[in-house]
Coordinates of C-alpha atoms and ligand atoms in Angstrom, one line a residue:
M23 CA -15.8 -29.9 -10.9
R24 CA -14.5 -31.3 -14.2
K25 CA -11.1 -30.0 -15.3
L26 CA -11.8 -27.8 -18.3
K27 CA -9.6 -26.8 -21.2
I28 CA -10.0 -23.0 -21.2
G29 CA -9.0 -20.6 -24.0
I30 CA -8.9 -16.9 -23.3
I31 CA -8.5 -14.5 -26.2
D32 CA -7.6 -10.8 -25.7
L33 CA -8.6 -9.0 -28.9
V34 CA -6.2 -6.1 -29.3
A35 CA -6.7 -6.1 -33.1
K36 CA -10.1 -6.0 -34.6
A37 CA -9.2 -8.0 -37.7
P38 CA -6.2 -9.7 -39.3
T39 CA -3.4 -7.2 -39.9
R40 CA 0.3 -7.1 -40.4
T41 CA 1.1 -3.4 -39.9
L42 CA 4.4 -2.5 -38.3
W43 CA 2.5 -0.4 -35.7
M44 CA 0.6 -3.5 -34.4
R45 CA 3.7 -5.6 -34.6
V46 CA 5.6 -3.1 -32.4
M47 CA 2.9 -1.7 -30.1
G48 CA 0.1 -4.4 -30.2
P49 CA 1.4 -6.5 -27.4
N50 CA 1.6 -3.3 -25.3
F51 CA -2.1 -2.7 -25.6
V52 CA -3.2 -5.9 -23.7
S53 CA -5.8 -5.7 -21.0
I54 CA -5.3 -6.7 -17.5
M55 CA -8.5 -8.6 -17.0
P56 CA -7.8 -11.5 -19.4
Q57 CA -4.6 -12.2 -17.3
V58 CA -6.7 -11.9 -14.1
I59 CA -9.3 -14.4 -15.4
A60 CA -6.6 -16.8 -16.6
T61 CA -5.2 -16.7 -13.0
W62 CA -8.6 -17.3 -11.4
C63 CA -9.3 -20.2 -13.8
E64 CA -5.9 -21.8 -13.0
R65 CA -6.6 -21.3 -9.2
Q66 CA -9.7 -23.5 -9.8
G67 CA -7.6 -26.2 -11.4
H68 CA -8.4 -25.7 -15.1
D69 CA -5.9 -25.8 -18.0
V70 CA -5.6 -22.3 -19.4
T71 CA -4.2 -20.9 -22.7
L72 CA -4.2 -17.1 -23.0
V73 CA -3.7 -15.6 -26.5
T74 CA -3.3 -11.9 -27.3
Y75 CA -4.5 -11.3 -30.8
T76 CA -2.6 -8.6 -32.5
G77 CA -3.8 -9.4 -35.9
R78 CA -1.2 -12.0 -36.9
E79 CA -1.8 -15.0 -34.6
N80 CA -3.6 -18.2 -35.8
L81 CA -6.2 -18.4 -33.1
V82 CA -7.5 -21.9 -34.0
R83 CA -4.0 -23.3 -33.9
E84 CA -3.0 -21.5 -30.7
L85 CA -6.0 -22.7 -28.6
P86 CA -6.1 -26.3 -27.5
V87 CA -7.9 -28.9 -29.7
N88 CA -11.4 -29.5 -28.2
V89 CA -11.3 -26.4 -26.1
D90 CA -14.2 -26.6 -23.6
F91 CA -14.7 -22.9 -22.8
V92 CA -13.5 -19.8 -24.6
F93 CA -13.5 -16.3 -23.0
I94 CA -13.1 -13.4 -25.3
N95 CA -12.2 -9.8 -24.3
S96 CA -13.4 -7.4 -26.8
F97 CA -13.6 -3.6 -27.4
T98 CA -16.7 -2.7 -29.5
E99 CA -14.5 -2.1 -32.6
A100 CA -13.6 -5.8 -32.4
A101 CA -17.1 -7.0 -31.6
L102 CA -17.7 -8.5 -35.1
L103 CA -14.5 -10.4 -35.0
S104 CA -15.5 -11.7 -31.5
Y105 CA -18.9 -12.8 -32.8
A106 CA -17.2 -14.6 -35.7
L107 CA -14.8 -16.3 -33.3
S108 CA -17.6 -17.3 -30.9
N109 CA -19.5 -18.9 -33.9
L110 CA -16.3 -20.7 -34.9
F111 CA -15.5 -22.1 -31.5
R112 CA -19.2 -23.0 -30.8
S113 CA -19.2 -24.9 -34.0
Q114 CA -16.4 -27.0 -32.5
G115 CA -18.4 -27.7 -29.4
A116 CA -17.1 -25.0 -27.0
I117 CA -19.1 -22.8 -24.7
T118 CA -18.2 -19.1 -25.1
A119 CA -18.2 -16.0 -22.9
I120 CA -17.5 -12.3 -23.7
G121 CA -16.3 -9.7 -21.3
G122 CA -14.7 -6.2 -21.5
P123 CA -15.8 -2.9 -23.0
H124 CA -18.2 -4.3 -25.6
A125 CA -20.0 -6.6 -23.1
R126 CA -20.4 -3.7 -20.7
C127 CA -21.7 -1.4 -23.5
Y128 CA -23.8 -3.7 -25.6
P129 CA -24.8 -6.8 -23.5
Q130 CA -28.2 -7.2 -25.3
D131 CA -26.5 -7.6 -28.7
A132 CA -23.7 -9.8 -27.4
Q133 CA -26.2 -12.2 -25.9
K134 CA -27.2 -13.2 -29.4
Y135 CA -23.8 -14.7 -30.0
F136 CA -22.3 -15.8 -26.7
D137 CA -23.5 -18.3 -24.0
Y138 CA -22.4 -15.8 -21.3
V139 CA -22.0 -12.1 -21.4
L140 CA -20.2 -10.6 -18.4
G141 CA -20.3 -7.1 -17.0
F142 CA -18.4 -6.4 -13.8
T143 CA -16.5 -9.6 -13.2
D144 CA -15.0 -11.1 -10.0
E145 CA -13.6 -14.5 -9.1
T146 CA -16.9 -15.8 -7.7
L147 CA -18.7 -15.0 -10.9
I148 CA -16.0 -16.8 -13.0
S149 CA -16.2 -19.9 -10.7
E150 CA -20.0 -19.9 -10.9
I151 CA -20.1 -19.9 -14.7
L152 CA -17.4 -22.5 -15.0
R153 CA -19.5 -24.7 -12.7
D154 CA -22.6 -24.0 -14.8
C155 CA -20.7 -24.3 -18.1
V156 CA -23.7 -25.1 -20.4
R157 CA -25.0 -23.7 -23.6
H158 CA -27.3 -20.8 -23.3
R159 CA -28.9 -20.3 -26.7
P160 CA -30.5 -18.6 -28.6
A161 CA -29.9 -15.9 -25.9
G162 CA -26.8 -16.0 -23.7
L163 CA -26.9 -15.3 -20.0
Y164 CA -26.0 -11.7 -18.9
L165 CA -24.3 -11.7 -15.6
S166 CA -22.7 -9.0 -13.6
S167 CA -21.3 -8.6 -10.1
D168 CA -22.5 -5.6 -8.2
H169 CA -19.2 -3.9 -8.5
H170 CA -15.6 -4.4 -9.7
P171 CA -13.5 -7.0 -7.8
V172 CA -12.0 -5.7 -4.6
H173 CA -8.6 -7.4 -5.1
L174 CA -6.9 -8.5 -8.3
P175 CA -4.2 -11.2 -8.5
G176 CA -0.8 -9.5 -8.3
V177 CA 1.9 -9.4 -10.9
S178 CA 3.8 -12.4 -9.4
E179 CA 0.7 -14.6 -9.9
R180 CA 0.1 -13.3 -13.4
W181 CA 3.8 -13.2 -14.3
K182 CA 3.8 -16.2 -16.8
F183 CA 1.1 -14.4 -18.9
I184 CA 2.8 -11.0 -18.7
E185 CA 6.2 -12.5 -19.5
R186 CA 4.9 -14.4 -22.6
N187 CA 3.4 -11.2 -23.8
L188 CA 6.5 -9.1 -23.2
R189 CA 8.6 -11.6 -25.3
R190 CA 6.3 -10.8 -28.2
A191 CA 6.9 -7.0 -28.0
P192 CA 10.0 -6.5 -30.1
L193 CA 11.1 -2.9 -29.0
I194 CA 9.0 -1.2 -26.4
K195 CA 7.8 -3.4 -23.6
I196 CA 5.1 -2.1 -21.3
V197 CA 3.5 -3.8 -18.3
P198 CA 0.0 -2.7 -17.5
L199 CA -1.0 -2.1 -13.8
L200 CA -4.0 -0.8 -11.9
S201 CA -4.0 1.2 -8.7
S202 CA -7.7 2.0 -8.8
L203 CA -11.0 1.3 -10.5
G204 CA -13.9 3.6 -11.3
C205 CA -13.6 7.4 -10.9
P206 CA -14.9 10.0 -8.5
Y207 CA -15.7 12.5 -11.4
T208 CA -19.0 12.3 -13.2
C209 CA -18.3 13.4 -16.8
D210 CA -21.6 12.4 -18.3
F211 CA -20.2 10.9 -21.5
C212 CA -17.8 8.5 -19.7
I213 CA -18.2 4.8 -18.9
D214 CA -16.9 5.5 -15.4
S215 CA -19.2 8.5 -14.6
S216 CA -21.4 6.3 -12.6
V217 CA -18.9 3.7 -11.3
P218 CA -17.8 4.5 -7.8
Y219 CA -14.1 5.2 -7.3
Q220 CA -12.4 2.2 -5.8
P221 CA -8.7 2.4 -4.8
L222 CA -6.8 -0.9 -4.8
D223 CA -4.6 -1.9 -1.9
T224 CA -1.3 0.1 -1.9
E225 CA 0.5 -2.9 -0.3
A226 CA -0.4 -5.0 -3.3
M227 CA 0.8 -2.1 -5.5
K228 CA 4.2 -2.1 -3.7
E229 CA 4.5 -5.9 -4.1
D230 CA 3.8 -5.6 -7.8
L231 CA 6.4 -2.9 -8.3
G232 CA 9.0 -4.7 -6.2
F233 CA 8.4 -7.9 -8.1
L234 CA 8.9 -6.2 -11.5
L235 CA 12.1 -4.6 -10.3
G236 CA 13.4 -8.1 -9.6
K237 CA 12.4 -9.4 -13.1
L238 CA 13.2 -6.5 -15.5
K239 CA 16.2 -4.3 -15.9
R240 CA 14.2 -1.1 -16.3
P241 CA 10.5 -1.8 -16.3
R242 CA 8.1 0.4 -18.2
V243 CA 4.7 0.5 -16.5
A244 CA 1.4 1.9 -17.9
W245 CA -1.3 2.6 -15.3
H246 CA -4.6 1.5 -16.8
D247 CA -6.5 3.5 -14.1
P248 CA -9.2 5.5 -15.8
N249 CA -7.9 8.4 -13.8
F250 CA -4.5 7.9 -12.1
G251 CA -3.6 9.8 -9.0
V252 CA -6.9 10.6 -7.4
R253 CA -5.2 9.4 -4.2
F254 CA -2.1 11.2 -5.3
D255 CA 0.0 11.2 -2.1
K256 CA -0.8 7.5 -1.2
C257 CA 0.2 6.4 -4.7
M258 CA 3.4 8.4 -4.7
D259 CA 4.3 7.3 -1.2
A260 CA 3.9 3.7 -2.3
I261 CA 6.1 4.2 -5.3
E262 CA 8.8 6.1 -3.4
E263 CA 8.9 3.3 -0.8
V264 CA 9.8 0.6 -3.2
V265 CA 11.1 2.1 -6.5
P266 CA 14.6 3.7 -6.4
P267 CA 14.7 6.9 -8.5
G268 CA 15.0 6.2 -12.2
R269 CA 14.4 2.4 -12.0
I270 CA 10.9 2.3 -13.5
D271 CA 9.4 4.5 -16.2
F272 CA 5.7 5.2 -15.8
I273 CA 2.8 6.2 -18.1
A274 CA -0.5 7.4 -16.8
E275 CA -3.8 8.9 -17.8
S276 CA -4.9 11.7 -15.4
T277 CA -7.1 14.7 -15.3
L278 CA -5.5 18.1 -15.6
S279 CA -7.2 19.1 -12.3
L280 CA -5.0 16.6 -10.5
L281 CA -1.8 17.8 -12.0
S282 CA -0.6 20.9 -10.1
E283 CA 3.1 21.9 -10.5
S284 CA 4.2 20.4 -7.2
R285 CA 2.6 17.1 -8.1
V286 CA 4.1 17.1 -11.6
K287 CA 7.5 17.7 -10.0
R288 CA 6.9 14.7 -7.8
L289 CA 5.8 12.6 -10.8
R290 CA 9.0 13.5 -12.6
R291 CA 11.1 12.5 -9.6
N292 CA 9.3 9.2 -9.6
G293 CA 10.0 8.4 -13.2
F294 CA 6.8 9.4 -14.9
K295 CA 7.7 9.7 -18.6
A296 CA 4.3 10.1 -20.2
L297 CA 1.0 11.7 -19.1
L298 CA -2.3 11.7 -21.0
P299 CA -4.5 14.4 -19.6
G300 CA -8.1 14.8 -20.9
I301 CA -9.0 18.3 -22.2
E302 CA -12.1 17.2 -24.1
S303 CA -13.7 20.5 -25.0
W304 CA -13.0 24.2 -25.0
F305 CA -16.6 24.9 -24.1
E306 CA -17.6 22.2 -21.6
L307 CA -16.2 20.2 -18.6
G308 CA -14.3 23.0 -16.9
R309 CA -14.2 21.2 -13.6
K310 CA -12.2 18.4 -15.1
S311 CA -9.5 20.6 -16.5
K312 CA -9.6 23.0 -13.5
T313 CA -10.5 25.9 -15.8
G314 CA -13.8 26.6 -14.0
N315 CA -16.0 28.9 -16.0
Q316 CA -13.4 29.8 -18.5
I317 CA -14.4 28.9 -22.0
G318 CA -13.2 29.5 -25.5
M319 CA -9.8 31.2 -26.1
D320 CA -9.4 31.9 -22.3
K321 CA -9.6 28.2 -21.7
V322 CA -7.2 27.5 -24.5
R323 CA -4.6 29.9 -22.9
M324 CA -5.1 28.4 -19.4
V325 CA -4.9 24.8 -20.6
S326 CA -1.9 25.6 -22.8
D327 CA 0.0 27.2 -19.9
H328 CA -0.8 24.1 -17.8
V329 CA 0.3 21.7 -20.5
N330 CA 3.5 23.6 -21.1
M331 CA 4.2 23.5 -17.4
I332 CA 3.8 19.7 -17.4
L333 CA 6.0 19.4 -20.5
R334 CA 8.8 21.1 -18.5
Y335 CA 9.0 18.1 -16.3
I336 CA 7.4 15.2 -18.3
P337 CA 8.9 14.3 -21.7
Y338 CA 5.7 13.0 -23.4
V339 CA 2.3 14.6 -23.1
Q340 CA -0.7 13.4 -25.1
T341 CA -3.7 15.7 -24.8
N342 CA -7.1 14.1 -25.4
H343 CA -9.8 16.1 -27.2
I344 CA -13.3 15.3 -28.1
F345 CA -15.1 16.7 -31.2
G346 CA -18.8 16.7 -31.8
L347 CA -20.0 17.5 -28.3
D348 CA -23.4 19.2 -28.2
G349 CA -21.8 22.3 -26.7
D350 CA -19.6 22.8 -29.8
E351 CA -20.8 24.9 -32.6
G352 CA -19.2 26.5 -35.7
K353 CA -15.5 26.4 -36.5
E354 CA -14.3 27.7 -33.1
P355 CA -13.8 24.3 -31.4
F356 CA -11.5 23.3 -34.2
E357 CA -9.7 26.7 -34.6
F358 CA -9.2 26.8 -30.8
T359 CA -7.6 23.4 -31.0
K360 CA -5.2 24.7 -33.6
R361 CA -4.4 27.7 -31.5
F362 CA -3.7 25.4 -28.6
L363 CA -1.2 23.4 -30.7
D364 CA 0.5 26.6 -31.7
L365 CA 0.8 27.6 -28.0
S366 CA 1.8 24.0 -26.8
P367 CA 3.9 22.6 -29.6
G368 CA 5.3 19.8 -27.5
A369 CA 1.9 18.2 -26.9
F370 CA 0.7 15.3 -29.0
P371 CA -3.0 15.7 -29.6
A372 CA -5.3 12.7 -29.8
Y373 CA -8.8 13.2 -31.1
S374 CA -12.0 11.3 -30.4
M375 CA -15.3 11.9 -32.0
L376 CA -18.2 11.8 -29.5
S377 CA -19.5 8.2 -29.5
A378 CA -22.4 6.7 -27.7
F379 CA -21.2 3.2 -26.8
G380 CA -24.5 1.5 -26.0
Q381 CA -25.1 1.7 -22.3
A382 CA -21.7 3.0 -21.4
A383 CA -22.9 6.3 -20.1
P384 CA -26.1 7.9 -18.8
L385 CA -25.8 10.6 -21.5
N386 CA -26.4 7.9 -24.1
L387 CA -30.0 7.6 -22.9
E388 CA -30.6 11.2 -23.9
F389 CA -29.1 10.6 -27.3
Q390 CA -31.2 7.5 -27.8
R391 CA -34.4 9.3 -26.6
A392 CA -33.7 12.0 -29.1
K393 CA -33.2 9.3 -31.8
R394 CA -29.8 10.6 -32.7
V395 CA -27.8 7.4 -32.4
L396 CA -27.0 5.7 -35.7
P397 CA -26.5 1.9 -36.1
I398 CA -23.0 2.4 -37.5
P399 CA -21.6 -1.2 -37.5
F400 CA -19.5 -1.9 -34.4
H401 CA -16.4 -2.5 -36.5
F402 CA -16.2 1.3 -36.9
L403 CA -16.9 2.3 -33.3
S404 CA -13.5 3.2 -31.9
N405 CA -14.0 6.9 -31.2
I406 CA -13.0 7.8 -34.8
Q407 CA -16.4 7.4 -36.5
M408 CA -19.0 9.4 -34.6
N409 CA -22.2 7.4 -34.2
I410 CA -24.4 10.3 -33.0
K411 CA -25.9 12.8 -35.4
P412 CA -24.1 16.1 -34.6
K413 CA -26.3 18.6 -33.0
N414 CA -24.8 21.7 -34.5
Y415 CA -23.2 20.6 -37.7
S416 CA -24.1 19.0 -41.0
W417 CA -22.0 15.9 -41.7
L418 CA -20.2 17.7 -44.5
D419 CA -19.3 20.6 -42.3
F420 CA -18.2 18.3 -39.5
Y421 CA -15.9 16.3 -41.8
D422 CA -14.5 19.5 -43.4
H423 CA -13.5 20.7 -39.9
L424 CA -12.1 17.4 -38.9
I425 CA -10.0 17.0 -42.1
D426 CA -8.8 20.6 -41.5
V427 CA -7.8 20.2 -37.9
T428 CA -6.3 16.7 -38.4
S429 CA -4.2 17.9 -41.4
Y430 CA -3.0 20.9 -39.4
S431 CA -2.2 18.9 -36.3
Y432 CA -0.1 16.3 -38.2
S433 CA 1.3 18.7 -40.9
P434 CA 5.1 18.5 -41.5
R435 CA 5.4 21.9 -39.8
L436 CA 3.7 20.8 -36.6
I437 CA 5.5 17.5 -36.6
L438 CA 8.8 19.3 -36.8
R439 CA 7.8 21.8 -34.1
R440 CA 6.8 18.9 -31.9
F441 CA 10.1 17.1 -32.6
L442 CA 12.1 20.2 -31.6
A443 CA 9.9 20.9 -28.5
N444 CA 10.4 17.3 -27.2
R445 CA 13.7 16.6 -25.5
E446 CA 13.9 12.8 -25.2
I447 CA 14.6 10.3 -27.9
I448 CA 11.6 8.0 -27.5
P449 CA 9.0 10.8 -27.3
R450 CA 10.5 12.5 -30.3
W451 CA 10.4 9.4 -32.5
L452 CA 7.1 8.2 -31.2
N453 CA 5.5 11.5 -32.1
I454 CA 6.9 11.3 -35.6
V455 CA 5.8 7.8 -36.2
R456 CA 2.3 8.5 -34.7
G457 CA 2.0 11.8 -36.6
L458 CA 2.9 10.2 -39.9
S459 CA 1.2 6.9 -39.6
S460 CA -2.2 6.1 -38.1
E461 CA -3.1 9.5 -36.8
R462 CA -2.2 11.4 -40.0
F463 CA -2.6 9.1 -43.0
G464 CA -5.0 6.6 -41.4
R465 CA -7.5 9.2 -40.1
I466 CA -7.2 11.9 -42.8
K467 CA -7.7 9.2 -45.4
Y468 CA -10.8 7.8 -43.7
F469 CA -12.4 11.2 -43.1
T470 CA -11.7 12.3 -46.7
E471 CA -13.1 9.1 -48.0
I472 CA -16.3 9.3 -46.0
R473 CA -16.7 13.0 -47.0
R474 CA -16.2 12.1 -50.7
H475 CA -18.7 9.2 -50.5
F476 CA -21.2 11.4 -48.8
N477 CA -21.4 13.5 -51.9
T478 CA -21.4 10.6 -54.4
D479 CA -22.8 7.5 -52.5
R480 CA -26.5 7.9 -52.0
P481 CA -27.0 4.9 -49.7
L482 CA -24.2 6.2 -47.4
R483 CA -25.7 9.7 -47.3
R484 CA -29.2 8.4 -46.6
F485 CA -27.8 6.2 -43.8
L486 CA -25.9 9.0 -42.2
E487 CA -28.9 11.3 -42.5
Q488 CA -31.0 8.7 -40.8
E489 CA -33.3 8.2 -43.8
T490 CA -32.6 4.5 -43.8
T491 CA -31.1 1.9 -41.4
E492 CA -29.8 -0.2 -44.3
I493 CA -26.1 -0.6 -43.8
P494 CA -24.5 1.0 -46.9
E495 CA -22.3 -1.2 -49.1
Y496 CA -19.4 1.1 -48.3
F497 CA -19.3 -0.1 -44.7
V498 CA -20.2 -3.8 -45.6
E499 CA -17.4 -4.0 -48.1
R500 CA -14.8 -2.6 -45.6
I501 CA -15.9 -5.1 -43.0
R502 CA -15.7 -8.0 -45.4
R503 CA -12.3 -6.9 -46.6
D504 CA -10.9 -6.3 -43.1
L505 CA -12.3 -9.6 -41.6
G506 CA -10.9 -11.7 -44.4
E507 CA -11.2 -15.4 -43.5
F508 CA -13.4 -14.5 -40.5
W509 CA -16.1 -12.9 -42.6
D510 CA -17.4 -16.4 -43.4
W511 CA -17.9 -17.1 -39.7
L512 CA -19.8 -13.9 -39.0
P513 CA -23.3 -14.9 -38.0
G514 CA -26.1 -13.5 -40.3
G515 CA -27.3 -10.1 -39.3
A516 CA -24.4 -9.4 -37.0
I517 CA -23.5 -6.2 -38.8
Y518 CA -26.8 -4.8 -37.6
H519 CA -27.5 -3.7 -34.0
D520 CA -30.3 -1.8 -32.3
P521 CA -28.7 1.5 -31.4
N522 CA -31.5 2.1 -28.9
A523 CA -31.2 -1.2 -27.0
Y524 CA -30.2 0.6 -23.8
L525 CA -33.2 2.8 -23.8
L526 CA -35.5 -0.1 -24.5
S527 CA -33.9 -2.1 -21.7
Q528 CA -34.6 0.8 -19.3
E529 CA -38.2 1.1 -20.5
N530 CA -38.7 -2.6 -20.1
A531 CA -36.9 -2.7 -16.8
S532 CA -39.9 -4.2 -14.9
C533 CA -40.9 -6.7 -17.5
A534 CA -39.7 -10.3 -17.9
C535 CA -37.7 -9.7 -21.0
S536 CA -35.2 -7.4 -19.3
I537 CA -31.8 -8.7 -18.7
P538 CA -31.4 -10.3 -15.3
K539 CA -28.6 -8.7 -13.3
A540 CA -28.1 -11.6 -11.1
R541 CA -25.7 -14.5 -10.6
V542 CA -26.2 -18.0 -11.9
T543 CA -28.0 -19.9 -9.2
Ligands
B12_16 C1 -6.8 1.9 -20.0 C2 -7.6 2.1 -21.3 C3 -7.0 2.0 -22.5 C4 -5.6 1.5 -22.6 C5 -5.5 0.0 -22.4 C6 -6.4 -0.8 -23.2 C7 -6.7 -2.2 -22.8 N1 -6.5 -3.1 -23.7 O1 -7.2 -2.4 -21.7 C8 -5.2 2.0 -24.0 C9 -4.6 3.4 -23.9 C10 -4.2 1.1 -24.8 C11 -6.6 2.1 -24.6 C12 -6.8 2.0 -26.0 C13 -8.0 2.1 -26.6 N2 -9.2 2.4 -26.0 CO1 -9.4 2.5 -24.1 N3 -9.7 2.7 -22.2 C14 -9.0 2.5 -21.2 C15 -9.8 2.9 -19.9 C16 -9.4 4.3 -19.5 C17 -9.7 2.0 -18.7 C18 -10.0 0.5 -19.0 C19 -9.6 -0.4 -17.9 O2 -8.6 -1.1 -17.9 N4 -10.4 -0.4 -16.8 C20 -10.1 -1.3 -15.6 C21 -10.9 -2.6 -15.8 C22 -10.5 -3.6 -14.7 O3 -12.2 -2.3 -15.7 P1 -13.2 -2.7 -16.9 O4 -12.6 -2.4 -18.2 O5 -14.5 -2.0 -16.6 O6 -13.4 -4.2 -16.7 C23 -14.4 -4.8 -15.9 C24 -15.4 -5.6 -16.7 O7 -15.6 -5.0 -18.0 C25 -14.8 -7.0 -16.8 N5 -13.9 -7.3 -17.9 C26 -13.0 -6.6 -18.4 N6 -12.3 -7.3 -19.3 C27 -12.8 -8.5 -19.4 C28 -12.4 -9.6 -20.1 C29 -13.1 -10.8 -20.0 C30 -12.7 -12.0 -20.8 C31 -14.2 -10.9 -19.0 C32 -14.9 -12.1 -18.9 C33 -14.5 -9.8 -18.3 C34 -13.8 -8.6 -18.4 O8 -14.2 -7.2 -15.6 C35 -13.7 -5.9 -15.1 C36 -13.9 -5.9 -13.6 O9 -15.2 -5.7 -13.2 C37 -11.3 2.9 -20.5 C38 -12.2 3.9 -19.9 C39 -12.7 3.6 -18.6 N7 -12.9 4.6 -17.8 O10 -13.0 2.4 -18.3 C40 -11.1 3.2 -22.0 C41 -12.0 2.5 -23.0 C42 -12.1 1.0 -22.6 N8 -11.2 2.6 -24.3 C43 -12.0 2.7 -25.2 C44 -11.5 2.8 -26.6 C45 -12.6 3.2 -27.7 C46 -10.2 2.6 -26.9 C47 -9.6 2.6 -28.3 C48 -10.4 1.9 -29.4 C49 -9.2 4.1 -28.7 C50 -8.6 4.2 -30.0 N9 -9.3 4.8 -31.0 O11 -7.5 3.9 -30.2 C51 -8.2 1.8 -28.1 C52 -8.3 0.3 -28.3 C53 -7.2 -0.5 -27.8 C54 -7.3 -2.0 -28.0 N10 -7.9 -2.5 -29.0 O12 -6.7 -2.7 -27.2 C55 -13.5 2.8 -24.9 C56 -14.1 1.4 -25.2 C57 -15.5 1.6 -25.6 C58 -16.0 0.3 -26.3 N11 -17.2 -0.1 -26.0 O13 -15.3 -0.3 -27.1 C59 -13.4 3.1 -23.3 C60 -14.5 2.6 -22.5 C61 -13.3 4.6 -23.2 C62 -14.4 5.3 -23.9 N12 -14.3 5.9 -25.0 O14 -15.5 5.4 -23.3 N13 -7.5 2.2 -23.7
SF4_17 S1 -12.4 12.1 -15.1 FE1 -12.0 10.7 -16.9 S2 -12.4 8.7 -16.1 FE2 -13.3 10.1 -14.7 S3 -15.5 10.3 -15.3 FE3 -14.3 12.0 -16.3 S4 -13.7 11.1 -18.3 FE4 -14.3 9.4 -17.0

């Protein structure tokens, strides 16, 4: 096979930006797969340049001249930037491929702008497309392995990519690791609800941790597992075998139901400094938070006791909440969240609006069948802008509640209470910075602006009320402003997408136009 010049772009930012937050934290939000793919490409003898885009890098200058093949990892919020970049690199003769959350959720749309669109990706698939390496236009080839890879290259093999990234993180330096893929739970709104749980080899995990201990004075590791600790004892045994107490700080996302007091004590002993449990709703998903049939204020009290218990051992706890679920109605979900914060002042709340990311979850089919999914441009789909017409709220009521709960959560009084309730320096300051910056001003500003426009901007109101699919100028202008120089590379029509493409692909599953879920042969 010809030796290729391969560029890999990990889009952490969705547009050019110079914010302090991105400067400090951006490099810590890298994905593991771009490093994995870089390693696989090198194993096959290609020249690889991996660039993490945090909003300030010059991508054209950082990738080699005459690059042959460009992989882009993109969340849906960065999809328009990825489309513009694909267009730019294709104009220079490169073949392009997209992978990551956007490709998994909106393959049909991505096919319009890339030669290859990849779902589950393993080493064989990468080697096959590099051997194929030809233009697939006007529609790119969608390819997916049957499942996630069974092994991933370890930290030692990925080290040069990890190290380069850590050098760019000025203050806080985080190394991402995985101990499992998929999830055994089946929360119907989640991308992993139908992906089987797949633990990775604990020997490889021990090797990774041991390697990091030899390279960094006090590594900080973020587990990217969708749900860390499903095989709790195995993971803890592995950590205890290789990591002396206090030598590595860990961060993990885990369901409350996995976090009993004895386990939390063990997590503390093993250096876990931050946990991000999902609470989601006061009315649904009781199994996940181990609150069974309890709903409403009873669930608030139960979850609050649980979170306060965790906070006695773990310095930083972010609780994840979802608004706009169909089970929510009236002001209670928002008021209960406020009561929860009163009862658990040390927790940092993170709010997501219910979002149907294309074909991420089976539940999205129901939303699409009910014609409730709006074609909100991808640029705004980051869990902050709901793209489903709320079942039990008018948009105005919904935004009023959101503004109220967000203002309350990040009010000076609650920020102070959080500061006093947290004991360690980094959690204290992180909560202040987050509370004051993106979470408070960024979101409240956005919600207030949308609400104001809803009253005064007829095209926006008609769009949100599903009377038209014409993208309102309000959104177009924001995309143009955010993308800056990349706007000119955005292919015509890219701000539009079919919000029911998943449903359509299911309905057409037996006809020739459906996407082939097969390897290149
Ligand atoms: C860990 C995680 C994070 C971490 C790390 C993010 C990161 N850069 O990886 C943190 C906490 C920083 C984070 C932040 C956010 N996240 Co997040 N996150 C996850 C989570 C829990 C796991 C993802 C993961 O690493 N899985 C393990 C990998 C190996 O599996 P995989 O992603 O499925 O990858 C497979 C394929 O997609 C493919 N692949 C993956 N990447 C690539 C790249 C290339 C080039 C190729 C070819 C293939 C390929 O190969 C893999 C193996 O089969 C998922 C939920 C989930 N359960 O998946 C949400 C998820 C990815 N996040 C999501 C969102 C919305 C966000 C935020 C926008 C939230 C916010 N408002 O801030 C930010 C964006 C951050 C950013 N721009 O980088 C959404 C994405 C939906 C979408 N279509 O965009 C998800 C799916 C959750 C959800 N709401 O449903 N997240
Ligand atoms: S427990 Fe978390 S990762 Fe697992 S299916 Fe539910 S939301 Fe998804």
